[in-house]
mmCIF file of C-alpha atoms in Angstrom:
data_model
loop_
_atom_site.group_PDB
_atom_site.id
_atom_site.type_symbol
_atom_site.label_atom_id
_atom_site.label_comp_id
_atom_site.label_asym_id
_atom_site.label_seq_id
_atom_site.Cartn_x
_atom_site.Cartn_y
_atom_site.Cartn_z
ATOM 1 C CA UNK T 186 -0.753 -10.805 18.464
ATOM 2 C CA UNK T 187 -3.053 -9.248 15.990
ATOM 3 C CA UNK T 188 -1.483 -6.918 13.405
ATOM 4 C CA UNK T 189 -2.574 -3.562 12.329
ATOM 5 C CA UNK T 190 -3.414 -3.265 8.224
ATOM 6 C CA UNK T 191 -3.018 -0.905 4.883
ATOM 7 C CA UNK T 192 -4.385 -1.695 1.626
ATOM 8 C CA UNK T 193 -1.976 -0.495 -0.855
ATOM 9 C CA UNK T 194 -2.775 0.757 -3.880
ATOM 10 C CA UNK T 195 0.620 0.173 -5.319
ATOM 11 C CA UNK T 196 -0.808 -2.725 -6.758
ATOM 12 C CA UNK T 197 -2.111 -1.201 -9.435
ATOM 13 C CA UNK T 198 0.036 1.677 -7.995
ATOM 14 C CA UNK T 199 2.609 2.600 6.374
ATOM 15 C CA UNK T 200 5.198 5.634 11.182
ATOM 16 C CA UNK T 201 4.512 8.738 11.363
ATOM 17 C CA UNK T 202 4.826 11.192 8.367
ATOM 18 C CA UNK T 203 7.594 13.384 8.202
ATOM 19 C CA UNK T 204 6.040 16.437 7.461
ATOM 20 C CA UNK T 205 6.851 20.170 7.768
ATOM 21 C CA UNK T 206 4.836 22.647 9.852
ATOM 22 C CA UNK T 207 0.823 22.331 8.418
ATOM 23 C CA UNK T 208 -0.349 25.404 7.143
ATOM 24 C CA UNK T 209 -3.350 27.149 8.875
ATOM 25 C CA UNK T 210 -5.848 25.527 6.887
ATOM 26 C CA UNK T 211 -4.743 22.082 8.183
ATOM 27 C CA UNK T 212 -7.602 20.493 9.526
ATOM 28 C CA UNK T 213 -7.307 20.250 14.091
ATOM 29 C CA UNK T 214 -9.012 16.988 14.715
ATOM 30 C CA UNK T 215 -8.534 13.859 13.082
ATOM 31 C CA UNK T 216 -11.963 12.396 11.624
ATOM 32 C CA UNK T 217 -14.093 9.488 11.997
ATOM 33 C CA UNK T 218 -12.645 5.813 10.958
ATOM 34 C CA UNK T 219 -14.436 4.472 8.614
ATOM 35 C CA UNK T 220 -14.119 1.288 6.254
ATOM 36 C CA UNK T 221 -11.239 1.254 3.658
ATOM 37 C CA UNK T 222 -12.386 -1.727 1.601
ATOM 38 C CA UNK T 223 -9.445 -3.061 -0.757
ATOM 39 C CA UNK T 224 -10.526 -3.480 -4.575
ATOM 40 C CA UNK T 225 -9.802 -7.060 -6.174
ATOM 41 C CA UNK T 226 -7.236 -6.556 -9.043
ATOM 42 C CA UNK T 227 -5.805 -8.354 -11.999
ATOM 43 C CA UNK T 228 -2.758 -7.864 -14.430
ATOM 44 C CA UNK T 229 -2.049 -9.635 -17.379
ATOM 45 C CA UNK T 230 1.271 -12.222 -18.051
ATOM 46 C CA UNK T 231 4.347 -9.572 -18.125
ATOM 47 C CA UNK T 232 2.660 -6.799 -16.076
ATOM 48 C CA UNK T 233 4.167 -7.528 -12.823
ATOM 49 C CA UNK T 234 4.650 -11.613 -12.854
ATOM 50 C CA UNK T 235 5.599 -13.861 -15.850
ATOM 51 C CA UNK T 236 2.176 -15.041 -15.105
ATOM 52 C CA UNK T 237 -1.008 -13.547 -15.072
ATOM 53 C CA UNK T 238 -2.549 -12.772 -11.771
ATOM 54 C CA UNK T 239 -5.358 -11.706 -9.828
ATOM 55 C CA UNK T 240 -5.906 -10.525 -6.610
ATOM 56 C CA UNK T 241 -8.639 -9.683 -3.751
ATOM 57 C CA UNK T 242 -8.885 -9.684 -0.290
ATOM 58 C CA UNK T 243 -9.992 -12.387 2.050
ATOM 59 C CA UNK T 244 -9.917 -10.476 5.113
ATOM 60 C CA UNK T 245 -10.621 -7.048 5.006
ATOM 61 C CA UNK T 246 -10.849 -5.384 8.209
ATOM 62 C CA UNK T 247 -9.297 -1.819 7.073
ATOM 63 C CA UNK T 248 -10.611 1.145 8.337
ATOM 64 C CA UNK T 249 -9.046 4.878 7.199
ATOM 65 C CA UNK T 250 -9.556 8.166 8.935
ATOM 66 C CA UNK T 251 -8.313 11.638 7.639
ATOM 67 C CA UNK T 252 -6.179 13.514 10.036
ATOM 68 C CA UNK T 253 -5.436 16.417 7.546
ATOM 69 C CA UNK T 254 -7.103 18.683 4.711
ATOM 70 C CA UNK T 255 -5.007 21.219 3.389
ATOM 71 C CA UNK T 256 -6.494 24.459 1.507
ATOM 72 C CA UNK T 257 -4.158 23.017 -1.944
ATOM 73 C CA UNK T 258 -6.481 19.292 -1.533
ATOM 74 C CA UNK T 259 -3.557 17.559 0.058
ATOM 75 C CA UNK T 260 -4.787 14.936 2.690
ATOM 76 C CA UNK T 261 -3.153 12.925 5.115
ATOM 77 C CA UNK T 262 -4.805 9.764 5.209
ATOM 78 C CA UNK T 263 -4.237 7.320 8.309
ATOM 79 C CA UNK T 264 -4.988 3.187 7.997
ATOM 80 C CA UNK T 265 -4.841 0.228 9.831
ATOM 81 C CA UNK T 266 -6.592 -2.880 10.101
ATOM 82 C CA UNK T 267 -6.309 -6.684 9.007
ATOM 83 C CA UNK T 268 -5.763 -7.511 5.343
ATOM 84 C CA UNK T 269 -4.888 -10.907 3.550
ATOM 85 C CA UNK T 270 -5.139 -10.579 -0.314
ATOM 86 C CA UNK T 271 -5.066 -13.714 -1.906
ATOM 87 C CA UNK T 272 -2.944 -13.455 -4.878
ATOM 88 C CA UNK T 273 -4.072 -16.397 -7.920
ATOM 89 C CA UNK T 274 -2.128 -17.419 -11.067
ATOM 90 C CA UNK T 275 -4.777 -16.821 -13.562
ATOM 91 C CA UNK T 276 -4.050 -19.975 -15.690
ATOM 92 C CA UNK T 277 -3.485 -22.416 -13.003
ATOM 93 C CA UNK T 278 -5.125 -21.568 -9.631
ATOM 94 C CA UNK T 279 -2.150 -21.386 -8.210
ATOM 95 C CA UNK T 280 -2.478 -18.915 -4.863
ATOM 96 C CA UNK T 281 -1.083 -17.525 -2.289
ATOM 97 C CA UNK T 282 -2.386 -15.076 0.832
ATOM 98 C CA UNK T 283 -0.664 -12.615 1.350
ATOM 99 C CA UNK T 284 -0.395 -10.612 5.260
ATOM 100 C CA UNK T 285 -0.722 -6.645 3.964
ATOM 101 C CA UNK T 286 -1.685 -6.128 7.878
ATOM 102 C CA UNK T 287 0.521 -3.244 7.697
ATOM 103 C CA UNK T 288 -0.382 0.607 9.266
ATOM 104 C CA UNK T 289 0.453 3.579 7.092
ATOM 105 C CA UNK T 290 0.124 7.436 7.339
ATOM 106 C CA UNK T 291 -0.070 8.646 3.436
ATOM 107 C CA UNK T 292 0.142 12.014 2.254
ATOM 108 C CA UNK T 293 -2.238 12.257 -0.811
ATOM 109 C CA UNK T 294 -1.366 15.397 -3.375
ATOM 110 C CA UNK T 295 -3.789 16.662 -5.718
ATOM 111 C CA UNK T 296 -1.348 15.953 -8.358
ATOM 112 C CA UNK T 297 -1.652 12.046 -7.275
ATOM 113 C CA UNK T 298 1.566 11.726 -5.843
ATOM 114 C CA UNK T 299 1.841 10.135 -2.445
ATOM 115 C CA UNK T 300 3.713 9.667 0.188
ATOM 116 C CA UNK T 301 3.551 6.414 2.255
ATOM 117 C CA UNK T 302 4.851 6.207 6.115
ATOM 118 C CA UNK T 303 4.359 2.637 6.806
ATOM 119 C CA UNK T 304 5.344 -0.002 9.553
ATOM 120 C CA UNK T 305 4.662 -3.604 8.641
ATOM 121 C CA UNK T 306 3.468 -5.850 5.721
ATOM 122 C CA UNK T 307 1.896 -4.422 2.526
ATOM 123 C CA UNK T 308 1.419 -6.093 -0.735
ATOM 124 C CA UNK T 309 3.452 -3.902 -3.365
ATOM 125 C CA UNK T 310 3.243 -4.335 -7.189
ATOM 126 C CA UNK T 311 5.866 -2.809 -9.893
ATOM 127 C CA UNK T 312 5.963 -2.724 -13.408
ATOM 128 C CA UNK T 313 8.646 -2.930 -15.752
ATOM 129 C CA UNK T 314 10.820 0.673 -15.399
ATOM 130 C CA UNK T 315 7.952 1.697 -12.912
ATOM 131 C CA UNK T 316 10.015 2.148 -9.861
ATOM 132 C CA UNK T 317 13.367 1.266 -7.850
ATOM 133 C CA UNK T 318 12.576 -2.354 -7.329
ATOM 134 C CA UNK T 319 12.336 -5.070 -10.129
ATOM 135 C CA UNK T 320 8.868 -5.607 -11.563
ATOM 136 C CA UNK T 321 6.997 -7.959 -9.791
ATOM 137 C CA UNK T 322 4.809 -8.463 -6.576
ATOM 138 C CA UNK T 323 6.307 -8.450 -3.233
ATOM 139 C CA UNK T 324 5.279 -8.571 0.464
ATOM 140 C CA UNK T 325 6.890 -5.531 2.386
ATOM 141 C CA UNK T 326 7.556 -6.493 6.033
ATOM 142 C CA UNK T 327 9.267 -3.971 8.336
ATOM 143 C CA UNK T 328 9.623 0.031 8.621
ATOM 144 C CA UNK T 329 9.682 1.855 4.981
ATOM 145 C CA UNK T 330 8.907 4.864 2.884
ATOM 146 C CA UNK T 331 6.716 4.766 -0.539
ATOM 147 C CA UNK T 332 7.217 7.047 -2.959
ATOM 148 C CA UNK T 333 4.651 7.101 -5.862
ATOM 149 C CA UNK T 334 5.066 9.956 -8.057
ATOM 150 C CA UNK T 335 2.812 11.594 -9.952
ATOM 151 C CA UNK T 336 3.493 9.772 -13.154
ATOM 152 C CA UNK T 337 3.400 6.490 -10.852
ATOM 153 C CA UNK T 338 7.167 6.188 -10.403
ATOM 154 C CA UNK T 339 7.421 4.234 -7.314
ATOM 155 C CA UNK T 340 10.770 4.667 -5.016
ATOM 156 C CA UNK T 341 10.962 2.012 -2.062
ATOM 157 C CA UNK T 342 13.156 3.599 1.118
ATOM 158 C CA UNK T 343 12.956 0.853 3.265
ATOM 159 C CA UNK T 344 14.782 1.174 6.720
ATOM 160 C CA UNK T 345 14.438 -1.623 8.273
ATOM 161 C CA UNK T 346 12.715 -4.731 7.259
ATOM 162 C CA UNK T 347 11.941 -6.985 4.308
ATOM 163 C CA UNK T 348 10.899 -7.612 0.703
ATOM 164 C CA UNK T 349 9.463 -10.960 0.065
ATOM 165 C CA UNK T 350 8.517 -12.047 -3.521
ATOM 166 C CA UNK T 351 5.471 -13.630 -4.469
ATOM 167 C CA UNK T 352 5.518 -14.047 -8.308
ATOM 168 C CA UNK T 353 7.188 -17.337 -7.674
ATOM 169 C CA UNK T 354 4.816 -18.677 -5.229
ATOM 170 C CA UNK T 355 2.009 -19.028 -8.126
ATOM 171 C CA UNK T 356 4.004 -19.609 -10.639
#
């Protein structure tokens, strides 16, 4: 069975959205897909792993589509698609790919906070103090809210499901 993707950019920083009645200016019609492609990325020893690490995509089948504007910038945001980022110990070579074949709706604010409605594997990155789960990278499996404030604060609600570590596997 394929699986439906998300890039996340929790990285660096999927379900329906529970969100209140859409004001007027809400657009009617969701738009076209279109492609979603998934930046590499790289953090330095401490940042998220003991190690350093990069990471890019090897697949990278996402598409996006907008399925609301709001007159205050917010967009929802809707993506899906196939996504294996190959996460690399920078010294060694060590890697590991990583399924983030999840599907999310996310609620983008123009004060860069986001909401993320999400049903099955993402990659997720935290830094030190930078959200409700220990730093590190992680593969989140399963049904689960993202909360990324707008100072980058990220809050995990995960309802059913797991979170997989991945630091380890290129260490």
């Amino acid at each position: 069975m394929r699986r439906s993707a998300l890039v996340l950019a929790v990285c660096g920083v999927l379900a329906a959205p529970l969100v209140t009645a859409a004001p007027a200016s809400a657009a009617v019609a969701p738009g076209p897909w279109e492609p979603a492609p998934s930046p590499s990325w790289s953090y330095p020893a401490g940042a998220r792993c003991d190690v350093a690490v990069h990471g890019g995509p090897v697949v990278d089948e996402v598409v996006r589509r907008t399925l609301a504007t709001y007159e205050d910038g917010t967009r929802v945001v809707e993506y899906k698609g196939t996504l294996v980022v190959r996460v690399t110990n920078s010294s060694t070579g060590a890697s590991h790919d990583a399924d983030a074949s999840g599907r999310a709706v996310v609620v983008v604010r123009p004060d860069r906070s986001q909401s993320w409605y999400v049903t099955g594997p993402i990659l997720a990155g935290f830094g030190e103090g930078g959200g409700n789960v220990v730093r590190g990278l992680y593969t989140v499996d399963g049904t689960y809210t993202l909360e990324v404030s707008a100072t980058g604060y990220k809050t995990l609600g995960l309802l059913h499901g797991s979170v997989e570590p991945l630091c380890d596997k290129v260490s």
